[in-house]
Every structure is written in C-alpha cells, then in structure tokens.
Short mmCIF file of C-alpha atoms in Angstrom, two decimals:
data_model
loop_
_atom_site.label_atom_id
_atom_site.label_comp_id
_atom_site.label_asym_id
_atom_site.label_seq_id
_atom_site.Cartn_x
_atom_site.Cartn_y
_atom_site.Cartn_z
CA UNK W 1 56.29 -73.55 45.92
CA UNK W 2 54.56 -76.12 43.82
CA UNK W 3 57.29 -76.46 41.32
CA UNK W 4 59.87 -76.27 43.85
CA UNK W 5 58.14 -79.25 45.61
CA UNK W 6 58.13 -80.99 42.85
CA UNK W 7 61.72 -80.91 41.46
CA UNK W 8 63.02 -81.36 45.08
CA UNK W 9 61.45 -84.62 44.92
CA UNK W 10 62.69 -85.59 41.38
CA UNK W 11 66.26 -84.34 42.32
CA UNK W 12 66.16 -87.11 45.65
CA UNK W 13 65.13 -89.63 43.15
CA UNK W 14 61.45 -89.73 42.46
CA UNK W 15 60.00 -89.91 39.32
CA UNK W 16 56.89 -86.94 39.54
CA UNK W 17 54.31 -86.65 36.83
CA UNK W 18 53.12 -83.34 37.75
CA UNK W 19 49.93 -81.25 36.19
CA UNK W 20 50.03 -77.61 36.11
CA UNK W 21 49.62 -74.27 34.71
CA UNK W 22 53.53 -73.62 34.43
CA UNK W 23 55.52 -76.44 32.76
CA UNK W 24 59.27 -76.28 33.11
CA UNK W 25 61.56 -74.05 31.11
CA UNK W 26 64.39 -76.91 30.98
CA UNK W 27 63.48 -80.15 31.45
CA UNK W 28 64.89 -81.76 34.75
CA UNK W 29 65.39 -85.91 35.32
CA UNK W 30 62.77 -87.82 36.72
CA UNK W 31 60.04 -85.50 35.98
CA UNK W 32 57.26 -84.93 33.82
CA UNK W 33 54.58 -82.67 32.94
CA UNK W 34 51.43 -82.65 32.12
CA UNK W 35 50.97 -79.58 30.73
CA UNK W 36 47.63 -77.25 31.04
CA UNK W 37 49.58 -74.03 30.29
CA UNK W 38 46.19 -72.20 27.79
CA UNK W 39 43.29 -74.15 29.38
CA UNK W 40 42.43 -71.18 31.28
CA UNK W 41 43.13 -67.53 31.59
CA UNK W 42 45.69 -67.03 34.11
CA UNK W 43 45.92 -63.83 36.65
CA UNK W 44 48.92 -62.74 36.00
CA UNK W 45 49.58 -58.76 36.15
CA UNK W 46 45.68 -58.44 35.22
CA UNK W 47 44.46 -57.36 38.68
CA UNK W 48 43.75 -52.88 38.29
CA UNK W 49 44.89 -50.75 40.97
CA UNK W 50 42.24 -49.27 40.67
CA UNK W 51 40.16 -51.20 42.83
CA UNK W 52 42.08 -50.85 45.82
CA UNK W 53 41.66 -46.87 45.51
CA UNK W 54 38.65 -46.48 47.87
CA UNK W 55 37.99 -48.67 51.40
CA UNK W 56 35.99 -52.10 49.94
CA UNK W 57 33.53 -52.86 52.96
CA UNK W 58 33.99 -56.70 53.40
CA UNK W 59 33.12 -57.43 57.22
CA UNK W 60 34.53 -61.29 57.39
CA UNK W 61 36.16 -61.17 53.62
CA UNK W 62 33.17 -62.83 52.23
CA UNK W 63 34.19 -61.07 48.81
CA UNK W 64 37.01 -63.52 49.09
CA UNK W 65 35.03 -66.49 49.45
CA UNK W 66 32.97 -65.99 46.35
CA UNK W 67 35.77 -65.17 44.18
CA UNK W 68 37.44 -68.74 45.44
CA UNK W 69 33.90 -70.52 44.92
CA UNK W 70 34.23 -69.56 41.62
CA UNK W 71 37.23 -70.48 40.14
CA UNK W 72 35.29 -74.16 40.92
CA UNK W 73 33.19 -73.46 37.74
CA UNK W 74 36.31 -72.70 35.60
CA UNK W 75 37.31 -75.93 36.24
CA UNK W 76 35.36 -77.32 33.51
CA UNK W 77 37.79 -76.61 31.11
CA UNK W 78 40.96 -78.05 32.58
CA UNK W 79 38.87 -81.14 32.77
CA UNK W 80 38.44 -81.13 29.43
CA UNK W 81 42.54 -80.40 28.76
CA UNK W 82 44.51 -82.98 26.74
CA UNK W 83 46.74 -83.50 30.27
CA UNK W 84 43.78 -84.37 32.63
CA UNK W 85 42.62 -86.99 29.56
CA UNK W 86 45.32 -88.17 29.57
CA UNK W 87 45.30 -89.10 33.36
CA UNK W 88 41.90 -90.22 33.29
CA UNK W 89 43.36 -92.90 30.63
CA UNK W 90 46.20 -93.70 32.24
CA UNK W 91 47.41 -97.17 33.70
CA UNK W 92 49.89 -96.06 35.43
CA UNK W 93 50.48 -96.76 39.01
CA UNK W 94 51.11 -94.03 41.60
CA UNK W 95 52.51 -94.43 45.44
CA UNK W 96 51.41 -91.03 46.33
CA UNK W 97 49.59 -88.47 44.92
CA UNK W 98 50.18 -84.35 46.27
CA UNK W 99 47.48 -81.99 45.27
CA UNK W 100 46.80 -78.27 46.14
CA UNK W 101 43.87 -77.18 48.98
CA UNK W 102 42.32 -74.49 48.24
CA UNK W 103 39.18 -74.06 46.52
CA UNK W 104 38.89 -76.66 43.29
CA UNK W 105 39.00 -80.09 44.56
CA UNK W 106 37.90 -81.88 41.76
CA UNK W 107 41.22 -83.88 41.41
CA UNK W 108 40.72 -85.35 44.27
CA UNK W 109 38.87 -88.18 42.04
CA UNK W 110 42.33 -89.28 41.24
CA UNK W 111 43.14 -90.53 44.66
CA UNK W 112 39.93 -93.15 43.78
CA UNK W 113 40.83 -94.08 40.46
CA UNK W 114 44.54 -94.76 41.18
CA UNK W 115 43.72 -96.26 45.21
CA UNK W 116 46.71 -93.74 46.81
CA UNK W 117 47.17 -92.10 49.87
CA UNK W 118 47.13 -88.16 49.30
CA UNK W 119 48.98 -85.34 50.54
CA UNK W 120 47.41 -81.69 50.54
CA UNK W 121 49.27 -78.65 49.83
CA UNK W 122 48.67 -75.01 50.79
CA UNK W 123 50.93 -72.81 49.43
CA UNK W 124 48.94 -69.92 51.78
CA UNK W 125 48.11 -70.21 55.42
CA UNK W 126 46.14 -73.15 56.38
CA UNK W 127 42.81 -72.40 55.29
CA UNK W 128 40.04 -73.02 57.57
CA UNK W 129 38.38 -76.10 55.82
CA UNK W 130 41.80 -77.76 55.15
CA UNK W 131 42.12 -77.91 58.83
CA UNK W 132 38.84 -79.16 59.84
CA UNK W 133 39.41 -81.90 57.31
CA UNK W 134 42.38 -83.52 59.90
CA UNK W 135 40.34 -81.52 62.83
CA UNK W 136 43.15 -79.20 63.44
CA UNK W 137 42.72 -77.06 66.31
CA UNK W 138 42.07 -73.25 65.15
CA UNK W 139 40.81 -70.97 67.79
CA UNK W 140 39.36 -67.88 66.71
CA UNK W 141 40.74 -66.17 69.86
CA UNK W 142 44.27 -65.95 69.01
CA UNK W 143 44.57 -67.19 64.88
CA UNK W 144 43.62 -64.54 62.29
CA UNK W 145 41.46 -65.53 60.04
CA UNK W 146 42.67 -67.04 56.56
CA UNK W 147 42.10 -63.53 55.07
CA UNK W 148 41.09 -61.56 58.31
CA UNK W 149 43.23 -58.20 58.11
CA UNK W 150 43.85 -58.80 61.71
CA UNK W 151 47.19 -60.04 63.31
CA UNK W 152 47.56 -62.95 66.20
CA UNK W 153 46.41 -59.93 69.15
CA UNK W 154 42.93 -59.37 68.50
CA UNK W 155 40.54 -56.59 70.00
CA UNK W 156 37.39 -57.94 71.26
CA UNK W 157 35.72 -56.31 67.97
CA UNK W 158 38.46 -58.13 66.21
CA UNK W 159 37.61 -61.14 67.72
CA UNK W 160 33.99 -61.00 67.22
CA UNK W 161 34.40 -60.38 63.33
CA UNK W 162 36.79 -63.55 63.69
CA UNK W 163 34.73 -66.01 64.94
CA UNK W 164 32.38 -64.78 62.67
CA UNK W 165 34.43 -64.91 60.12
CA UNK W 166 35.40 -68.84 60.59
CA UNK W 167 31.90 -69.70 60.74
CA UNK W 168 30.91 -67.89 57.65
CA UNK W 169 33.82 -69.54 55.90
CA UNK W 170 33.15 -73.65 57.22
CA UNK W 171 29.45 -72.89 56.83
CA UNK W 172 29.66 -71.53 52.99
CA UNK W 173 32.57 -74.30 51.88
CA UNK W 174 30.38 -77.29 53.05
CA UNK W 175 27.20 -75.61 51.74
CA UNK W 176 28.70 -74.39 48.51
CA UNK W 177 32.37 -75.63 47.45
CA UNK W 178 31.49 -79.46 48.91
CA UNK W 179 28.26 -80.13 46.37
CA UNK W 180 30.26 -78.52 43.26
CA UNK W 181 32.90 -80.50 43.48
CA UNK W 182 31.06 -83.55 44.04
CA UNK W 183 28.91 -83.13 41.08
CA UNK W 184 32.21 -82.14 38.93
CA UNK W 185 33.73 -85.10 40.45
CA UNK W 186 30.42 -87.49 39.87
CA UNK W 187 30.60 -86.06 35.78
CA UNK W 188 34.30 -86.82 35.12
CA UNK W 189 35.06 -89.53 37.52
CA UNK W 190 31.46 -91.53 37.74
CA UNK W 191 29.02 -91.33 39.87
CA UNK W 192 30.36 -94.37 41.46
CA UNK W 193 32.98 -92.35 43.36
CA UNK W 194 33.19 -92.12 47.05
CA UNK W 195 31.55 -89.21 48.13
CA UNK W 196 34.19 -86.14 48.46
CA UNK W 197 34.19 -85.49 52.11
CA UNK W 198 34.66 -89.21 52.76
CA UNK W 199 38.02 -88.57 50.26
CA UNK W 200 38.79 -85.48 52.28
CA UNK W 201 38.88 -87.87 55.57
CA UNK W 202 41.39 -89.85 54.30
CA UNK W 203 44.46 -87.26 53.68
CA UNK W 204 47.32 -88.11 54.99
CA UNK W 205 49.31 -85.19 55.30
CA UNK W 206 49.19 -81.34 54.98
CA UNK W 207 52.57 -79.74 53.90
CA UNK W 208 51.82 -75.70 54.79
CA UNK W 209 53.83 -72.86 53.46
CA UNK W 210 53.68 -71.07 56.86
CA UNK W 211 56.44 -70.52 59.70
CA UNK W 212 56.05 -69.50 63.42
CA UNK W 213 59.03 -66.73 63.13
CA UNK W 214 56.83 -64.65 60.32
CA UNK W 215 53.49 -65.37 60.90
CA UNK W 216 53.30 -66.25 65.00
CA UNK W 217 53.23 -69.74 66.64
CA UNK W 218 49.67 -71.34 66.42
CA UNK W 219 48.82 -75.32 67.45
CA UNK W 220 49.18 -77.75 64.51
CA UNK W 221 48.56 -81.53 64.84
CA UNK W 222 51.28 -84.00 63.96
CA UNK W 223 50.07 -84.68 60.46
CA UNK W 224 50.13 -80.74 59.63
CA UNK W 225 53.91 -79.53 59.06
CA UNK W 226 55.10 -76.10 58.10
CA UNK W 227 57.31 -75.80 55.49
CA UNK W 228 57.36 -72.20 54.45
CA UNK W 229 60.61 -71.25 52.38
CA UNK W 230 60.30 -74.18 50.83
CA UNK W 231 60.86 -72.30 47.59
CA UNK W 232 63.96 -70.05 48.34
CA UNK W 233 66.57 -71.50 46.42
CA UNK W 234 70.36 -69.78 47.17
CA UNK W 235 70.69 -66.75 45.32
CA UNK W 236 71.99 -66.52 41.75
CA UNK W 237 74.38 -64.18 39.96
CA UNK W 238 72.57 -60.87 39.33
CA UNK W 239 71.84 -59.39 35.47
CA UNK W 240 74.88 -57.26 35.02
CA UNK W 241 72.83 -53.91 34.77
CA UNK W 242 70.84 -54.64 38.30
CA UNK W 243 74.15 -55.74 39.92
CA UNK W 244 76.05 -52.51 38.77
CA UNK W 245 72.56 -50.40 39.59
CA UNK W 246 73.23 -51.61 43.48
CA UNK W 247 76.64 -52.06 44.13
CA UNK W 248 77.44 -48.55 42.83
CA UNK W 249 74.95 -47.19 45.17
CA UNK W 250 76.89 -45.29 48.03
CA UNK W 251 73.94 -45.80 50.45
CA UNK W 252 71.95 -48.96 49.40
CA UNK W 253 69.29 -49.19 47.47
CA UNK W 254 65.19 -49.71 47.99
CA UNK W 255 63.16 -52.79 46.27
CA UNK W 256 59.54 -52.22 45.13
CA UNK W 257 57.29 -54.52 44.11
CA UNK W 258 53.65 -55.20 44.04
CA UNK W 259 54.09 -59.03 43.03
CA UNK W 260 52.70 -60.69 40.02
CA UNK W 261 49.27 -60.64 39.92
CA UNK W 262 48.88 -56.79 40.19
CA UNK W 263 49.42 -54.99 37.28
CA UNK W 264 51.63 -51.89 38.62
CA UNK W 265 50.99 -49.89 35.63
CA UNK W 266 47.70 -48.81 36.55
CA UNK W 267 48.90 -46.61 39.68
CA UNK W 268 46.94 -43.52 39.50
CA UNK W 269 48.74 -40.70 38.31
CA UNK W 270 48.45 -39.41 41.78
CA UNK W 271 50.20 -42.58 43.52
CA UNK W 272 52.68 -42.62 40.76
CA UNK W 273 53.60 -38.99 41.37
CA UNK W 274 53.75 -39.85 45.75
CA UNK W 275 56.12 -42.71 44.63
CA UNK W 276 58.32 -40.95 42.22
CA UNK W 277 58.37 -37.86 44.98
CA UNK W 278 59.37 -40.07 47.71
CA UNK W 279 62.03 -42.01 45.96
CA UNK W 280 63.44 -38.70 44.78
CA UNK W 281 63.96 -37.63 49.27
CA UNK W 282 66.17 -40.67 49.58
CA UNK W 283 69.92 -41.17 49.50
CA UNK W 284 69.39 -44.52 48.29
CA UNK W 285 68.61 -45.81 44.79
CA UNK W 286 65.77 -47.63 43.65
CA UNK W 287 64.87 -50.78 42.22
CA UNK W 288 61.11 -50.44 40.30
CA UNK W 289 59.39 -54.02 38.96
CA UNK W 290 57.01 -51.24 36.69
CA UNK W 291 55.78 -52.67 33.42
CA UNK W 292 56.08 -49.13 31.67
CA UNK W 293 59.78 -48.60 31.69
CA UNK W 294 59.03 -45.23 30.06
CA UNK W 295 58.26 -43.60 32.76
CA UNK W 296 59.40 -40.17 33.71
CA UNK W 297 62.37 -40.70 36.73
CA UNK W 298 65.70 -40.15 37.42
CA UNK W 299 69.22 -41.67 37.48
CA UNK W 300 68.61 -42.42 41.26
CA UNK W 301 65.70 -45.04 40.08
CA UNK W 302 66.14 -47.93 37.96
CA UNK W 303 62.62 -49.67 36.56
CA UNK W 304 62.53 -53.06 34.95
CA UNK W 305 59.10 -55.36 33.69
CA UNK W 306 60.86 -58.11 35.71
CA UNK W 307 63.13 -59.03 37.98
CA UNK W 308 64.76 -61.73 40.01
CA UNK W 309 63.72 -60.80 43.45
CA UNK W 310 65.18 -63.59 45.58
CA UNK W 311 68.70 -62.66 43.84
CA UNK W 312 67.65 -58.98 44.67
CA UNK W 313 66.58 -59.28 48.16
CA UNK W 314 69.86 -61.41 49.08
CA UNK W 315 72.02 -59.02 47.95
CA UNK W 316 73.39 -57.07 51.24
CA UNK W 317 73.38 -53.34 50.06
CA UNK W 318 69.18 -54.21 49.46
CA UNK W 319 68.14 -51.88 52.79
CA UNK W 320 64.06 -51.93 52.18
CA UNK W 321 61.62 -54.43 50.42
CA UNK W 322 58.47 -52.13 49.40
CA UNK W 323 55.43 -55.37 49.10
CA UNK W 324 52.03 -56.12 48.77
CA UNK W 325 52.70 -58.37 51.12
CA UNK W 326 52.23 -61.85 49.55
CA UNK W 327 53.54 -64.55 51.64
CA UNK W 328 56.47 -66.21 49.44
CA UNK W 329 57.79 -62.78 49.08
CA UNK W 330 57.92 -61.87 52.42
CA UNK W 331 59.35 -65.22 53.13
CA UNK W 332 62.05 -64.25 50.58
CA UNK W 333 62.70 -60.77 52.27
CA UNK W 334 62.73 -62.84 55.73
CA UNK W 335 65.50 -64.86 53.93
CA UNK W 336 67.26 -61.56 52.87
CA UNK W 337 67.08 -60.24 56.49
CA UNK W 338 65.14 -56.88 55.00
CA UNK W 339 62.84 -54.98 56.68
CA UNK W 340 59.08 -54.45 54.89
CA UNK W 341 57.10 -51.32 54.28
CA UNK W 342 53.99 -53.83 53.59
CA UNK W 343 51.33 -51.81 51.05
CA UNK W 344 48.98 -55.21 51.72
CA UNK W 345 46.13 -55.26 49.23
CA UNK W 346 44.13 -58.12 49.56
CA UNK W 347 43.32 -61.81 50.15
CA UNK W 348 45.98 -62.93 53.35
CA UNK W 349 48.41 -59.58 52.17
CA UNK W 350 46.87 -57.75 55.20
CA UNK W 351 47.63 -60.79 57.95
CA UNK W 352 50.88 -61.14 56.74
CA UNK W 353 52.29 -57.55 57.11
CA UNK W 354 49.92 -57.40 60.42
CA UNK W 355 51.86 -60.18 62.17
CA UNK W 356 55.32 -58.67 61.17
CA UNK W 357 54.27 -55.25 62.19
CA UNK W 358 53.70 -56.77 65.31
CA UNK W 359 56.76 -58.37 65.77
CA UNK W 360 58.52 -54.60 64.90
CA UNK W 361 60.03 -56.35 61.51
CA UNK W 362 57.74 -54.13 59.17
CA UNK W 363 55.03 -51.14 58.69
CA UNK W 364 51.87 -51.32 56.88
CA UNK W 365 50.21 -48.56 55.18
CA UNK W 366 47.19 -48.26 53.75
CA UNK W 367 47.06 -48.04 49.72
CA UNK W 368 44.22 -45.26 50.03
CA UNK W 369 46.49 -43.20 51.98
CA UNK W 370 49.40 -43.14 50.40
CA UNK W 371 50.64 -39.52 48.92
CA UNK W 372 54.21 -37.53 49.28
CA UNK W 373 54.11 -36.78 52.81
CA UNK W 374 52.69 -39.94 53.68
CA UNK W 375 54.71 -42.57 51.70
CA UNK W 376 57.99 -40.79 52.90
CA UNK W 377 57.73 -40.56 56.03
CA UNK W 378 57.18 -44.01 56.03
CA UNK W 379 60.46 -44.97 53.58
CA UNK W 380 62.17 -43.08 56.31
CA UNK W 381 61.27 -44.99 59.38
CA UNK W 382 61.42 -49.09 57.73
CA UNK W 383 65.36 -47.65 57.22
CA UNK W 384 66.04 -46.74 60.68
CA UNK W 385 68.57 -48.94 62.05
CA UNK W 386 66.22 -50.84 64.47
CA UNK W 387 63.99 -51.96 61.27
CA UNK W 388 67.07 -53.92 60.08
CA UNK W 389 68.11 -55.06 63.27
CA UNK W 390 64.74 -56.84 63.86
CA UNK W 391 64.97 -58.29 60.31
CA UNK W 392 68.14 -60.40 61.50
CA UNK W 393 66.61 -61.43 64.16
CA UNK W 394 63.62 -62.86 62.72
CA UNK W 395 66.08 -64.29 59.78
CA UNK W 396 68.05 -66.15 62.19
CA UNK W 397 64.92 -67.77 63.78
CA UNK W 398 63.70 -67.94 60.32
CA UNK W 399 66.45 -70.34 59.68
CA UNK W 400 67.32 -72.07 62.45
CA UNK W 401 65.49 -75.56 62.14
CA UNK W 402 66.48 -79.02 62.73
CA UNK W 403 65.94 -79.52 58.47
CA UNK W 404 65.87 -76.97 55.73
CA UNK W 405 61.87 -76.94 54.31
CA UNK W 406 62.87 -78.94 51.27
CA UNK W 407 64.53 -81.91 53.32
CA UNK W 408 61.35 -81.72 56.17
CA UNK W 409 58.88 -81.65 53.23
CA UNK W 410 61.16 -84.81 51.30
CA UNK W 411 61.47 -86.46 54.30
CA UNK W 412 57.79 -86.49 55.32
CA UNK W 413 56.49 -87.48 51.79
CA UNK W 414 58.58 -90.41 52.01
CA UNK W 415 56.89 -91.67 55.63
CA UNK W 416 53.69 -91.40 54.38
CA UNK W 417 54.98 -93.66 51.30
CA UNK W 418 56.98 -96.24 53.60
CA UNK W 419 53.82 -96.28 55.83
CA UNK W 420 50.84 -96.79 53.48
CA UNK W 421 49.02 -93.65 54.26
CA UNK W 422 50.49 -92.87 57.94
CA UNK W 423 47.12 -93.30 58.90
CA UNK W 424 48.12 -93.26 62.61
CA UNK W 425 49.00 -89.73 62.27
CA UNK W 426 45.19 -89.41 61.76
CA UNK W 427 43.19 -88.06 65.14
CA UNK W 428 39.53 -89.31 65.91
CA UNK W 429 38.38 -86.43 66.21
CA UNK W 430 38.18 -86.72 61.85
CA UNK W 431 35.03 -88.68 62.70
CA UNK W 432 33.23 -87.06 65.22
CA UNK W 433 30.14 -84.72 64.68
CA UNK W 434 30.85 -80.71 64.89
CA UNK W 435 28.32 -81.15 68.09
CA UNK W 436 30.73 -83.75 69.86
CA UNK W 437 34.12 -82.09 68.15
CA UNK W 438 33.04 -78.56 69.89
CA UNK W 439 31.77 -80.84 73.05
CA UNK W 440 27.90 -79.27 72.56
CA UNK W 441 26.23 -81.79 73.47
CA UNK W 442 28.59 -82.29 76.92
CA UNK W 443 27.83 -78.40 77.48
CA UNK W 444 23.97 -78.66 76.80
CA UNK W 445 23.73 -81.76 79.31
CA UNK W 446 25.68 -80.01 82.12
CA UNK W 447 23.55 -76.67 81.65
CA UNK W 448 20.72 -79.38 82.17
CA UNK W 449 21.91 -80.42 84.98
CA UNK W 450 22.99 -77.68 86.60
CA UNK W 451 19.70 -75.95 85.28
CA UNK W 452 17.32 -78.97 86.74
CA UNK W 453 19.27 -79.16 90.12
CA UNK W 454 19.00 -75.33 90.85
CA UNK W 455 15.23 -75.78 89.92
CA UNK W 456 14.83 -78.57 92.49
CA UNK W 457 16.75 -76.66 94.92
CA UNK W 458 14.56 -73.98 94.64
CA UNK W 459 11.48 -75.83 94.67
CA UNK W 460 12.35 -77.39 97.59
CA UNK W 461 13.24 -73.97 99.15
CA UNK W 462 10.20 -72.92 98.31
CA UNK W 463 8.02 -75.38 99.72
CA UNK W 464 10.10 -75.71 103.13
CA UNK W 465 9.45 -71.96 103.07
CA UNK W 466 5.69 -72.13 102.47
CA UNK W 467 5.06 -75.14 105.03
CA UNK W 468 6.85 -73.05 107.71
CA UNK W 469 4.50 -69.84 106.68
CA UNK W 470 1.73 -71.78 106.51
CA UNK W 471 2.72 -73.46 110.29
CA UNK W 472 2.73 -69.87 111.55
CA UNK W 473 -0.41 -68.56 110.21
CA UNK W 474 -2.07 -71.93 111.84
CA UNK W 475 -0.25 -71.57 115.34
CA UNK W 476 -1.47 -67.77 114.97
CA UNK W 477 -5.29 -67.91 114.20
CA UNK W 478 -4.98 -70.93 116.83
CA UNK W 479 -3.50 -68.44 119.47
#
C-alpha cells in the first residue's frame, strides 16, 4: 500500500522521494527512490509450512512481539545503506514526511533533522502503541487484539486473554522497542535528538489500511482515518493462458493462494495430497500460485509461481478465494465480491478471517486440520449461493464512501501540509499520564471516599450502639 501511496501522490502533483525495499519497475514523474533493495534479507516465500503443522501455544501472541522487537536490531544495516546516507547528507527541504508504524522507528530522526510534521502509516490494523501515541480509544472489550485470533464478539475467556494481551503488548513496546530505538536514533542522528516518545507526540496523522465493512466498526479519533483498499488499482487485462484457463471453465473456477511470504512448496505431502483430492470433487477449475509447477494434477487445475491476483479475483467466473488471510488480499477479494475459505496462519491472518466469518462472508479452518474430508467439505459450503450473496453485500458497503481511499488519503496529506502539522486534530489526552488517561487516580479517590465515609458511618453506628447498651446495663444494675 506503500508504493501505491506514494505514486498516488506523485500522480496529483507531488514530488515524493521515497526509501524502500522495492524500487519501481518503470520510473513514474515526480518521484524518486531511494533505493535499499539488498540491505537486508527480505521474507519473501521463505516462511516453511512446516511450522504451522502442530498448535504453537502463544497465550497473548507474545511470539509475535519478539519477532517484531527484532527486526529493530536489523536495522543497523539499512542505516548504514548508501540511500539512508544519502538522507542524512541531504539539504533538501521536505513539507511532510510519511513513515511506516510498526516496529523500527528509527527514521523517525528525520522528522528532527528536516523540522516536518509526520504522518504514520500502518499498512495492518492499528497496532496498539500507534494508537496510544494520539490516545486513541481501544477497548479491550469489543477490539481484537492486533494479532489476537479472536473476532469483535469476545467470550469472557476471550476477553480476559485480550486485555491481557494489550497490556503485555504497551508494557513490552515502551520497555523494549522505545530504548532501542532511541539509542539507534542517539548513534545515527546525535545524541542531541529529542527524545523518541516526545517525536511520537507530535504525529500528525495516522493513515490505516483498515475498513469497518471487513474488519467491524471500532472508535477512531479525528486524526486516525481508514483507508484500506488504498492499493486496489482497476483490474488489468489477464495473461492469455490464465484468461483462457477461466473463461473456458463451464462452472467457474477456485483461486488459491497462501500470499507471499509463505513458501507453498513446503506443504506436507499429506496437505498436498488433501488439496489435490479436493480440487479433483469440484466442477470448477482451479487456479494454484504453487512454486513447483511440476506437480502431479490434472487438466481441471492450472498452477503458476505467480500471478496477478487483483486481475484474478475481479474476474466474474472467480467463485472462491482460498487465503491465508492477509489483509490486502482479503481487501482485494472484498473488491472482487468473492467469498473466503480463510486457512489464517499467523500474525493478524486469524482476526481477519474471524471478523468475516462473523459477518457470514467467509469460513476459517484450521491448517492442522485440514485433510480430504475436511478441506472438501469446506470448498463445498464457501460455494453455496449464500457465501456469494454475502460477498456483494459486504462489496457494496466496501465501496460505498464519500471518496475512494486514494483521494481520502491525498486529500488528508494535503491538510496536514496547508495546516502546518494540523496540530488541532491533536487530543490532550497525548499528554496526560496512563493514571489520569485511564482516570486511576479519580477511581482510587472515590473508593477513598466512599471507603472512609462507610467507615465513619459505621463507627458512628457502632458507638450510638454501644452508648445505648451501655445505658441499659446502667438503668439495669440500677433497677
């Protein structure tokens, strides 16, 4: 959604410098890059299937957590990149700058050395410590976690693990993710550098890949806007082997994909065979992103290293999305108006698929349990007719805002230029203590109060009892 961001900007006019992992293919007017494409290992189809085979025990995804902490330390190197040096040289004046939330902040000592406002970007759900930063309200009663594998109803177990959960998660990124990137930002920017969290209080904006129709409605303060789809561009003309493949299909055909990151190939030979079995039972064809286009199948399946999913999932005789569950790709089947059987995996894969299920748009199964009987039975039910009649449903809510994401993202970058900062979109709660933010210290002095008056009450009780004994015992003895 990054690059998408990006080149929606330069295409309205902007000239964007922009420093990332993925340069452009073709270069596009008004923007540049500042390439750090081999300054780290990148994730791509590297993850094993393997792991995923038998239940991981991860009470409030704290696994999560540390694997996010790290990728802090890796930063080292695209510090040291010829791009970055090349920033920390520059003269060059900025009016904005728009940086990523997630885990490595350390760029945030640009926003010092070039005296900008800054926008954050999440191209997940708002994670927990990007919305304390503006204070946003998230109560553990009714929003998942940022990689809870619960949906928007919660059990009071559920709940619970939750709030425990969001605690765990504040607690560990100010005692852990807050002093690494200071002292990365102290080494490369000087130790003369505001302190991070004062740099966190001054963001201006958060643009969030999220939308109420896919993911449930949830309170956001004015300076937090959802622009999920941001990256679905209109479809484009299919290769001429996958348009042929579907349009010759008599009943439609099934997608399957497992996204990017997971390397598909290393399916056990037992999942493979459930997979192959199942697609073999149905009347439609099928559409396999597989890297090992060897494998043994037949004419009814069609398997490919890559392909263009957005074009895929547009296409109207596409009756099934098989996912993992990753957030721009359900976006994309939301866009296609096709129903999900969600195989979620990890990190927010599990929330997403749970808050569809829930809305009767898809069905999650469990990669563990996944064999022949299992897997179709399943295929079966996400193509009943009701399956694709939800889909529509949520497509057309999906789509029917006052602004498409691109123009609502465009048009709020541009108010935080024209107004220095939009600092006014910036509650007070930003500077108040957890204790007042969460009104403890209101609560403890009422519980005082209430705790010293019921005391005095009962003293007094007491002694107005006592005297009265006492009377009687006197009147008694005198009698």
């Amino acid at each position: 959604m990054f690059k998408s961001l990006m080149k929606g900007l330069a295409e309205k006019g902007h000239t964007v410098h922009v420093v990332s992992h993925y340069p452009l293919e073709v270069p596009v007017e008004n923007y540049t890059d500042f390439s750090l494409a081999g300054s780290i290992p990148l994730p791509n189809n590297q993850k094993s299937l393997k792991y995923f085979e038998q239940y991981s025990f991860d009470l409030i995804a704290q696994n999560t957590f540390k694997i996010l902490h790290s990728h802090i330390q890796r930063h080292e190197d695209i510090m040291k990149s010829n791009a970055i040096q090349r920033l920390m040289e520059s003269e060059e004046r900025y009016d904005l700058i728009i940086t990523e939330s997630f885990s490595v902040d350390v760029t945030l000592g640009f926003v010092n050395k070039f005296q900008v406002p800054f926008i954050f970007v999440t191209s997940s759900h708002l994670p927990p410590w990007t919305s304390s930063l503006v204070a946003n309200p998230q109560n553990p009663s009714f929003v998942p976690g940022f990689v809870q594998d619960f949906s928007p109803r919660m059990t009071f177990v559920e709940r619970l693990l939750n709030t425990l959960g969001l605690f765990y998660y504040l607690a560990s990124w100010h005692w852990f993710n807050v002093p690494d990137n200071q002292r990365l930002i102290h080494k490369y920017f000087g130790s003369d550098t505001p302190h991070i969290l004062d740099i966190y209080k001054n963001v201006s904006l958060i643009l969030t890949n999220s939308h109420s129709s896919i993911t449930g409605s949830r309170p956001f303060l004015p300076n937090v806007i959802e622009v999920g789809g941001i990256h679905i561009k209109p479809p484009k003309q299919l290769p001429k082997d996958i348009k042929d493949f579907i349009e010759s299909a008599p009943h439609g055909v099934v997608y399957f994909s497992l996204g990017s990151m997971i390397r598909a190939a290393t399916l056990s030979e037992q999942k493979k065979n459930a997979f192959t079995f199942a697609f073999s039972q149905l009347k439609e064809r099928v559409l396999w992103k597989f890297e090992e286009e060897s494998i043994a199948t037949n004419e009814n399946i069609m398997i490919r290293k890559w392909m263009p999913q957005r074009d895929i999932l547009a296409h109207p005789k596409v009756k099934m999305f098989i996912s993992h569950c990753g957030l721009l790709g359900v976006q994309e089947a939301v866009s296609g108006r096709k129903p999900i059987l969600g195989i979620p995996l990890t990190a927010d894969q599990w929330r997403n698929c749970l808050a569809l299920e829930l809305k009767g748009y898809a069905k999650v199964m469990a990669y563990r349990t996944i064999d022949n009987k299992t897997m179709l039975r399943a295929m079966q039910e996400v193509l009943e007719p009701e399956y694709a009649d939800r889909a529509k449903q949520i497509s057309e809510i999906f789509y029917d805002r006052p602004m498409t994401p691109m123009d609502t993202a465009t048009y709020w970058v541009e108010y935080v230029i024209r107004n220095k900062g939009a600092k006014h979109l910036r509650t007070s709660a930003v500077d108040l203590p957890f204790y007042q933010y969460l009104l403890l210290d209101v609560v403890i002095f009422i519980i005082s109060c209430v705790s010293t008056a019921t005391y005095l009450i009962y003293y007094a009780l007491k002694r107005i009892v006592f005297n009265r004994m006492s009377s009687q015992i006197v009147k008694t003895k005198l009698s």
